[in-house]
Coordinates of N, CA, C and O in Angstrom, one line a residue:
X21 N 0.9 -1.2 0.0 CA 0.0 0.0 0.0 C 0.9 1.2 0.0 O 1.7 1.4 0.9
X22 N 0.7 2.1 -1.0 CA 1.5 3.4 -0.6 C 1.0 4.2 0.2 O -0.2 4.5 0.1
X23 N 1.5 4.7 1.0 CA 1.1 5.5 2.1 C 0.4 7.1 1.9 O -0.5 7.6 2.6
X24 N 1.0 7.6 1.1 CA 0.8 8.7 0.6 C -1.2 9.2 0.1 O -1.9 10.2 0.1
X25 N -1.3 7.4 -0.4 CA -2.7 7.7 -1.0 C -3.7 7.7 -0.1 O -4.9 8.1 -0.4
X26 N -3.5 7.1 1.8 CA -3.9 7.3 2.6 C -4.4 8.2 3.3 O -5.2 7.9 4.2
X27 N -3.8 9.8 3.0 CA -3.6 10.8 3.2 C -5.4 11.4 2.5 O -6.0 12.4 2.9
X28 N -5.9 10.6 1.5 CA -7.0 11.4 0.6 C -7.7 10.7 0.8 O -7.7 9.5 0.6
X29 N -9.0 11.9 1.3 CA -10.2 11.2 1.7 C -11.5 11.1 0.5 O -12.2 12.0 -0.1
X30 N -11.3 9.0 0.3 CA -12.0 8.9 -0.7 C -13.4 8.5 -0.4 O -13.7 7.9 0.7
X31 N -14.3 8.9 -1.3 CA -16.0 9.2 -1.2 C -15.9 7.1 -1.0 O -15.0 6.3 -1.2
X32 N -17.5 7.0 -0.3 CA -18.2 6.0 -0.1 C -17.7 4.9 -1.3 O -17.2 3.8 -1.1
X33 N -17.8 5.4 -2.5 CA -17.5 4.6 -3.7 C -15.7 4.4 -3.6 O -15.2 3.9 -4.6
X34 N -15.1 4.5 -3.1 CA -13.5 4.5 -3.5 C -12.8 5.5 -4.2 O -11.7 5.3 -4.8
X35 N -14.0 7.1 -4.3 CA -12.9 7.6 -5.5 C -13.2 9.6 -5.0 O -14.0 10.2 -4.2
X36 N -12.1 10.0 -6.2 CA -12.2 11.1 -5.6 C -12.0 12.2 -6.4 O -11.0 12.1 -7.0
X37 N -12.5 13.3 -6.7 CA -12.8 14.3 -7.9 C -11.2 14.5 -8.4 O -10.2 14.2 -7.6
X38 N -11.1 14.9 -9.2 CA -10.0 15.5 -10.3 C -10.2 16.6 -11.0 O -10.6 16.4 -12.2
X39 N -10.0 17.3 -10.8 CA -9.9 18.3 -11.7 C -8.1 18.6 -12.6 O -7.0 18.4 -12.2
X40 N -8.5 19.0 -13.7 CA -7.3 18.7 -14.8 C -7.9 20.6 -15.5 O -8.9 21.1 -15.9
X41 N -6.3 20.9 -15.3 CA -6.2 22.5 -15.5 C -4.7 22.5 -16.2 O -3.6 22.0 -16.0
X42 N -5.1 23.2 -17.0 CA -3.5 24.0 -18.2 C -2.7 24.4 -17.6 O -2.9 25.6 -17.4
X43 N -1.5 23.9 -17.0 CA -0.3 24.2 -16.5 C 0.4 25.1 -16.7 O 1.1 25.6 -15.8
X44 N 0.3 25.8 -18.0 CA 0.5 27.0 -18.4 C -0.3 28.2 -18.3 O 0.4 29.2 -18.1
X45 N -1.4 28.2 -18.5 CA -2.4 29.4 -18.6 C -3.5 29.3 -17.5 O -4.1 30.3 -17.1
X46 N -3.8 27.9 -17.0 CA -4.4 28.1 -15.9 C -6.1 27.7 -15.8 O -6.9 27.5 -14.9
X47 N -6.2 27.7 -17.3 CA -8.2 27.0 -17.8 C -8.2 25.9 -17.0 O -7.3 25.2 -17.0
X48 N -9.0 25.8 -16.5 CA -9.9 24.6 -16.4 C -10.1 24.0 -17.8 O -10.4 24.5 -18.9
X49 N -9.6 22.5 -17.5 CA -10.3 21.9 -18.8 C -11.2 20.7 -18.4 O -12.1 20.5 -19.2
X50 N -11.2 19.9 -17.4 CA -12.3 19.1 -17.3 C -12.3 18.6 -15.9 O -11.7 19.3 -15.2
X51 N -12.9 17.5 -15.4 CA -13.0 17.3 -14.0 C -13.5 15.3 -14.2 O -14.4 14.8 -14.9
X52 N -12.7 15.0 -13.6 CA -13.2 13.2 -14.0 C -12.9 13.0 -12.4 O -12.6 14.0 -11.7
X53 N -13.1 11.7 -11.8 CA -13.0 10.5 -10.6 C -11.7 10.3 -11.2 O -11.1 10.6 -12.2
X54 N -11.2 9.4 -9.6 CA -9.6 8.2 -9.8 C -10.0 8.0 -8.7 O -10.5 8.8 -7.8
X55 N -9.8 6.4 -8.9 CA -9.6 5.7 -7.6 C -8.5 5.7 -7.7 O -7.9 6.2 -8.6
X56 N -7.9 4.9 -6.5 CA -6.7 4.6 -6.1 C -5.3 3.9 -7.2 O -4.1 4.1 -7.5
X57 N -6.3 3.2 -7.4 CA -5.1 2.3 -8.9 C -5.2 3.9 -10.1 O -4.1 4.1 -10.7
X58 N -5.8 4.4 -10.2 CA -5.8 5.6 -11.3 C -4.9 6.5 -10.7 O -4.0 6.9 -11.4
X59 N -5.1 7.0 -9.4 CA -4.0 8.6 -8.8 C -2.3 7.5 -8.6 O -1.2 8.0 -8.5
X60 N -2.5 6.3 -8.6 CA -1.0 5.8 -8.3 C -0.5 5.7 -9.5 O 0.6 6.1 -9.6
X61 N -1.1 5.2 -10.6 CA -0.7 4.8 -12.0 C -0.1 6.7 -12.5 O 1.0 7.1 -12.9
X62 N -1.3 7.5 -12.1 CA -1.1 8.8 -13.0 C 0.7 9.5 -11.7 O 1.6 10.2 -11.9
X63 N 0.3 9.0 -11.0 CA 1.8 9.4 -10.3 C 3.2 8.9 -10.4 O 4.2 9.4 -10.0
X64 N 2.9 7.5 -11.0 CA 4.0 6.8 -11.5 C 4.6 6.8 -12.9 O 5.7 6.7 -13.2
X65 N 3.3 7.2 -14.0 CA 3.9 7.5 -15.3 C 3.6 8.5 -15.4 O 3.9 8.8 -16.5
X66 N 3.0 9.8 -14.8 CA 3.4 10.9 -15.2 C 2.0 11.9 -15.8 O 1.6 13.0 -15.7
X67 N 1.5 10.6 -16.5 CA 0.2 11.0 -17.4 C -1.2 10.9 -16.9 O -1.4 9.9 -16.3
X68 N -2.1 11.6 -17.2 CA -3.5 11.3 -16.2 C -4.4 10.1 -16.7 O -4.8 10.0 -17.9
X69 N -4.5 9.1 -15.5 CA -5.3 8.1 -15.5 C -6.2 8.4 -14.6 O -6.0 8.9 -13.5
X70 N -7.7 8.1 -15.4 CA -9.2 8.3 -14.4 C -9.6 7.1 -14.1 O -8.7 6.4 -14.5
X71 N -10.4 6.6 -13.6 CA -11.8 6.0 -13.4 C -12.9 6.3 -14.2 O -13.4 7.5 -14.1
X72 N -13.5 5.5 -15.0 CA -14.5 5.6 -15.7 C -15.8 5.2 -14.9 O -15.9 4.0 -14.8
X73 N -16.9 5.9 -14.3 CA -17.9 5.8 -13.6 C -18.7 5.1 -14.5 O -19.0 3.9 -14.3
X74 N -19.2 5.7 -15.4 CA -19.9 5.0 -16.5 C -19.7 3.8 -17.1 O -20.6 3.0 -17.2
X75 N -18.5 3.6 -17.5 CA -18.0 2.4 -17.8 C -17.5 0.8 -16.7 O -17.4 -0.4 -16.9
X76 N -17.3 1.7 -15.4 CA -16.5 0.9 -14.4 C -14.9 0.4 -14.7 O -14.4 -0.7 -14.3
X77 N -14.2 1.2 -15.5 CA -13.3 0.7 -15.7 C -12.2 1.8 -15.7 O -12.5 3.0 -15.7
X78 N -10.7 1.3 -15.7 CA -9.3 2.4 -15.5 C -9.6 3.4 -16.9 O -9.8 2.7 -17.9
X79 N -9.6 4.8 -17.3 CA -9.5 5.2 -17.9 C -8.2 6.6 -18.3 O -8.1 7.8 -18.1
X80 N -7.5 5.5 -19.1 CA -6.0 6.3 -19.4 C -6.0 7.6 -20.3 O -5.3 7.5 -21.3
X81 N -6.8 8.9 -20.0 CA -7.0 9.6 -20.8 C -6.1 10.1 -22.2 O -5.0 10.7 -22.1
X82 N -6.9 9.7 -23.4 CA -6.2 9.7 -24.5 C -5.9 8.5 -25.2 O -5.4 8.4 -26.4
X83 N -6.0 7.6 -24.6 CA -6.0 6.4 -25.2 C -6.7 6.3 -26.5 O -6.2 5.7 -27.5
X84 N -8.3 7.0 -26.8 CA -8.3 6.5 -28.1 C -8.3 8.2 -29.0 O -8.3 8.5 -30.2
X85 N -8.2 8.7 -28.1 CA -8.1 10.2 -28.9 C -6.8 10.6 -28.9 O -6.6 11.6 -29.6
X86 N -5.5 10.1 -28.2 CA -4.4 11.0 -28.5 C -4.4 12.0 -27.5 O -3.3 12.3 -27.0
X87 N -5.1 12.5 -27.3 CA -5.1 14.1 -26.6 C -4.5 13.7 -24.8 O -4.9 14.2 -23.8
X88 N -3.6 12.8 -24.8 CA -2.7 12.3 -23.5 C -2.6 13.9 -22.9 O -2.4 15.0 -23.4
X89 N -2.9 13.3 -20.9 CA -2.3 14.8 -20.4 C -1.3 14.7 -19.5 O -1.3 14.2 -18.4
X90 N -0.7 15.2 -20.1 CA 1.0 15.0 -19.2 C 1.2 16.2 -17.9 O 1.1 17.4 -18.1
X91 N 1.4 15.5 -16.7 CA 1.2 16.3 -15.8 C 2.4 16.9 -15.0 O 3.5 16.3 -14.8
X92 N 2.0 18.0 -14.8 CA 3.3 18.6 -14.5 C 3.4 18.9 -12.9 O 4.5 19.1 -12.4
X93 N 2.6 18.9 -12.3 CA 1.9 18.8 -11.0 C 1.0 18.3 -10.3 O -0.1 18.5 -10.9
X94 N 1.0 17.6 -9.1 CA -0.8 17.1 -8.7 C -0.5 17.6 -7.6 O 0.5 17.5 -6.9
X95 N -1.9 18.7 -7.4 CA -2.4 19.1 -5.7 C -3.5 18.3 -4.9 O -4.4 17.7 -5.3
X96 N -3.1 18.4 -3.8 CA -4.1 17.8 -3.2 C -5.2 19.0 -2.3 O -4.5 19.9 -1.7
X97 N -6.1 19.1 -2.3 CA -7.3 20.7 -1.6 C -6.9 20.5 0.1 O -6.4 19.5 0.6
X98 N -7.3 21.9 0.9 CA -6.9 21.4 2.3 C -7.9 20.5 2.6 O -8.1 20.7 3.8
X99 N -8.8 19.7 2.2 CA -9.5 19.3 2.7 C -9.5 17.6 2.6 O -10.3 16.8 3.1
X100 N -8.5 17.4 2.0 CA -8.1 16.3 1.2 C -8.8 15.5 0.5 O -8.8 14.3 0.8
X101 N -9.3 15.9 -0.4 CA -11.0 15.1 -0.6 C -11.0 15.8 -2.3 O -11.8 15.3 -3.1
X102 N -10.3 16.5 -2.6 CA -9.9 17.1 -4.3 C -8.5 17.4 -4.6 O -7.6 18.1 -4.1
X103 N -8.5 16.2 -6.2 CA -6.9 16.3 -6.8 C -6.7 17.2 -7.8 O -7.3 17.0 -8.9
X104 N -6.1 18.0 -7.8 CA -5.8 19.3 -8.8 C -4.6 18.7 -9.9 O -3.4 18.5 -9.5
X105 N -5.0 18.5 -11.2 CA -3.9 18.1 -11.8 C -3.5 18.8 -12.8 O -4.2 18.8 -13.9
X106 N -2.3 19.7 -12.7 CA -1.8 20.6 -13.8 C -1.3 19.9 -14.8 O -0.3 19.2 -14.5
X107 N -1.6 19.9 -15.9 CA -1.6 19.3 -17.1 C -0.8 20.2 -18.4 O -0.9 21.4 -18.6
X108 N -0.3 19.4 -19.1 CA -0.1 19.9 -20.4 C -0.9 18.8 -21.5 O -0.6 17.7 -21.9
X109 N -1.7 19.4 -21.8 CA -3.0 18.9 -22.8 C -2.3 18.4 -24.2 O -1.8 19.3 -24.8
X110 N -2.4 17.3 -24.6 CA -1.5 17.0 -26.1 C -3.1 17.1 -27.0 O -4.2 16.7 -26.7
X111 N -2.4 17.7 -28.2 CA -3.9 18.1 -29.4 C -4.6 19.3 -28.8 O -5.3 19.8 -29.7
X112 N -4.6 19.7 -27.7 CA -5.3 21.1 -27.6 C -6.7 20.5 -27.1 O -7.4 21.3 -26.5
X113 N -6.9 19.6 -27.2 CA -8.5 19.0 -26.7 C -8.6 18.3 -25.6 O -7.9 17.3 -25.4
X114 N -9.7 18.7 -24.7 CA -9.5 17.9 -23.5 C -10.9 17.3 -23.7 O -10.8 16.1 -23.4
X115 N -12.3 17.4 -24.2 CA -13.3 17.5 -24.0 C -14.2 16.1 -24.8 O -14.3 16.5 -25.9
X116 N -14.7 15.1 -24.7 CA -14.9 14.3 -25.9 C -15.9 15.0 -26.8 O -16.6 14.4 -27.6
X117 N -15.9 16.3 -26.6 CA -17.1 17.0 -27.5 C -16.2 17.7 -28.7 O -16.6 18.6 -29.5
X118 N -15.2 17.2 -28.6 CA -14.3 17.8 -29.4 C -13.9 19.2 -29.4 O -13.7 19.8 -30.4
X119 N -13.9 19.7 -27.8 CA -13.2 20.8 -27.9 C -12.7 21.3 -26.6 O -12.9 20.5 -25.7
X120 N -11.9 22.5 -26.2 CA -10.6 22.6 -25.9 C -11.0 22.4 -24.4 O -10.0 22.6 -23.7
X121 N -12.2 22.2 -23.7 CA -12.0 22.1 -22.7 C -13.8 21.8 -22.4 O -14.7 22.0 -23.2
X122 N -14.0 21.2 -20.9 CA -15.4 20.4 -20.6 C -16.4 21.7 -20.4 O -17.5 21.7 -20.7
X123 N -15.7 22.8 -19.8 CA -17.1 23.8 -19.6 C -16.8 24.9 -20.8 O -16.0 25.8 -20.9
X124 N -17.8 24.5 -21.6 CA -18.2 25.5 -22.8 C -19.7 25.8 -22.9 O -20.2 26.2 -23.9
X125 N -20.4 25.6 -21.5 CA -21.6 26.2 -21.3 C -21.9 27.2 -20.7 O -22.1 26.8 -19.6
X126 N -22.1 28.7 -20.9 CA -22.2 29.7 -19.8 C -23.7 29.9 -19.6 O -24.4 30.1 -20.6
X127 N -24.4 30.0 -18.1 CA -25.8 30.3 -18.0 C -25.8 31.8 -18.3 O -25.2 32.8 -17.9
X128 N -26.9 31.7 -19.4 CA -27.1 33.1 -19.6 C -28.5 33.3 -19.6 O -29.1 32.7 -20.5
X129 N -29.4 34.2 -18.7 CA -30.9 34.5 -19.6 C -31.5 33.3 -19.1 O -32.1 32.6 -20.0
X130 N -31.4 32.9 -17.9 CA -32.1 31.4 -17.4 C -31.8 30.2 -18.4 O -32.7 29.4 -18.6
X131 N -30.5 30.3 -19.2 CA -30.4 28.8 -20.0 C -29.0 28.8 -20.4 O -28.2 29.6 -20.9
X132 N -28.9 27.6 -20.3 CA -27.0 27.3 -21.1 C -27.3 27.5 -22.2 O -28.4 27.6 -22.8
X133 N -25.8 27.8 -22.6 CA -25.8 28.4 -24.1 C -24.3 28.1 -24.4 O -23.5 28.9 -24.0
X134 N -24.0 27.1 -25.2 CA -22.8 26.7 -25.8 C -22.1 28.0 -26.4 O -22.7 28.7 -27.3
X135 N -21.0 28.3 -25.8 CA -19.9 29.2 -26.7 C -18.9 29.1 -27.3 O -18.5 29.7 -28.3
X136 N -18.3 27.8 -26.5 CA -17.0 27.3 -27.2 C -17.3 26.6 -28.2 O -18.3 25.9 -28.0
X137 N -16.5 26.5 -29.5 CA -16.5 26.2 -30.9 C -16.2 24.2 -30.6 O -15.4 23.8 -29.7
X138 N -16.5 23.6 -31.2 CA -15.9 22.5 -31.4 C -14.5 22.6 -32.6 O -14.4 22.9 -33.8
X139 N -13.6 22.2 -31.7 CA -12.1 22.2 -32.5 C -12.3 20.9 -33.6 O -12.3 21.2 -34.8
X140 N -12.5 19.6 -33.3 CA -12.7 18.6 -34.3 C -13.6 17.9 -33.6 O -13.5 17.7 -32.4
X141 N -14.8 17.3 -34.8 CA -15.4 16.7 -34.9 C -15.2 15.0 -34.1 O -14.5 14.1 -34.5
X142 N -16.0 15.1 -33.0 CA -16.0 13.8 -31.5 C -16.2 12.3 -33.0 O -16.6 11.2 -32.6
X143 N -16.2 12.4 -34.0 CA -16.9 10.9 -34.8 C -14.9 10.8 -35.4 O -14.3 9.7 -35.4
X144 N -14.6 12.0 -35.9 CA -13.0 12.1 -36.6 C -12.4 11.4 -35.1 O -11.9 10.3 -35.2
X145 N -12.4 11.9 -33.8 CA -11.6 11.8 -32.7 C -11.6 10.1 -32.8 O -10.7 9.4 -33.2
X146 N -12.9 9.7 -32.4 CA -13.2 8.7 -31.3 C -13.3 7.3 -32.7 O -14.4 6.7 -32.7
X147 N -12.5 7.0 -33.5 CA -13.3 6.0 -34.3 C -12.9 4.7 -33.9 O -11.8 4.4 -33.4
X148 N -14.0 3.7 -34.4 CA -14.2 2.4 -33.7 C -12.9 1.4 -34.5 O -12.8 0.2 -34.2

């Protein structure tokens, strides 16, 4: 057991928010789960591995899109309960909507309203 991962207080299910931010500029680009095998894997090679809630399985981001995020830092919140992972985004895309990051909805006028542009087409990204 590494000791280190004992330190983070994980939710009922075994896992625990992530957020993944541009190391450089500082965007928010998306927010996924890691259990334990995902925050040890992404601290041993470097690169962010999630948890797929939907799926139930390790999810090595970029695996089928390429868009790998190589991390250049992980924080932990004083609360220990949220992982902050400063990233360098490969392809510019973090989002499977095919674009540069997960919040491209701003409430405006009592309703979301998409702003951000899709960079490439999620069918070009993701093919079977």
């Amino acid at each position: 057991m590494i000791s280190w991962l004992e330190d983070i207080k994980w939710n009922d299910a075994g896992l625990v928010p992530a957020i993944a931010q541009d190391a450089e500029t500082g965007e928010n680009l998306m927010v996924a789960w890691m259990n334990r095998e995902a925050l040890a894997e992404t601290a041993e090679l470097g690169v962010a591995v999630y948890f797929s809630r939907s799926r139930q399985k390790m999810w090595r981001k970029g695996e089928q899109s390429g868009h790998q995020q190589r991390v250049v830092e992980m924080r932990l919140d004083c609360d220990s309960d949220v992982i902050l992972l400063k990233v360098e985004q490969k392809g510019g895309i973090a989002c499977h909507t095919g674009r540069r990051n997960c919040f491209y909805k701003i409430f405006r006028d009592g309703e979301w309203v998409e702003v951000d542009p899709v960079l490439k087409d999620p069918k070009e990204i993701y093919r079977k």
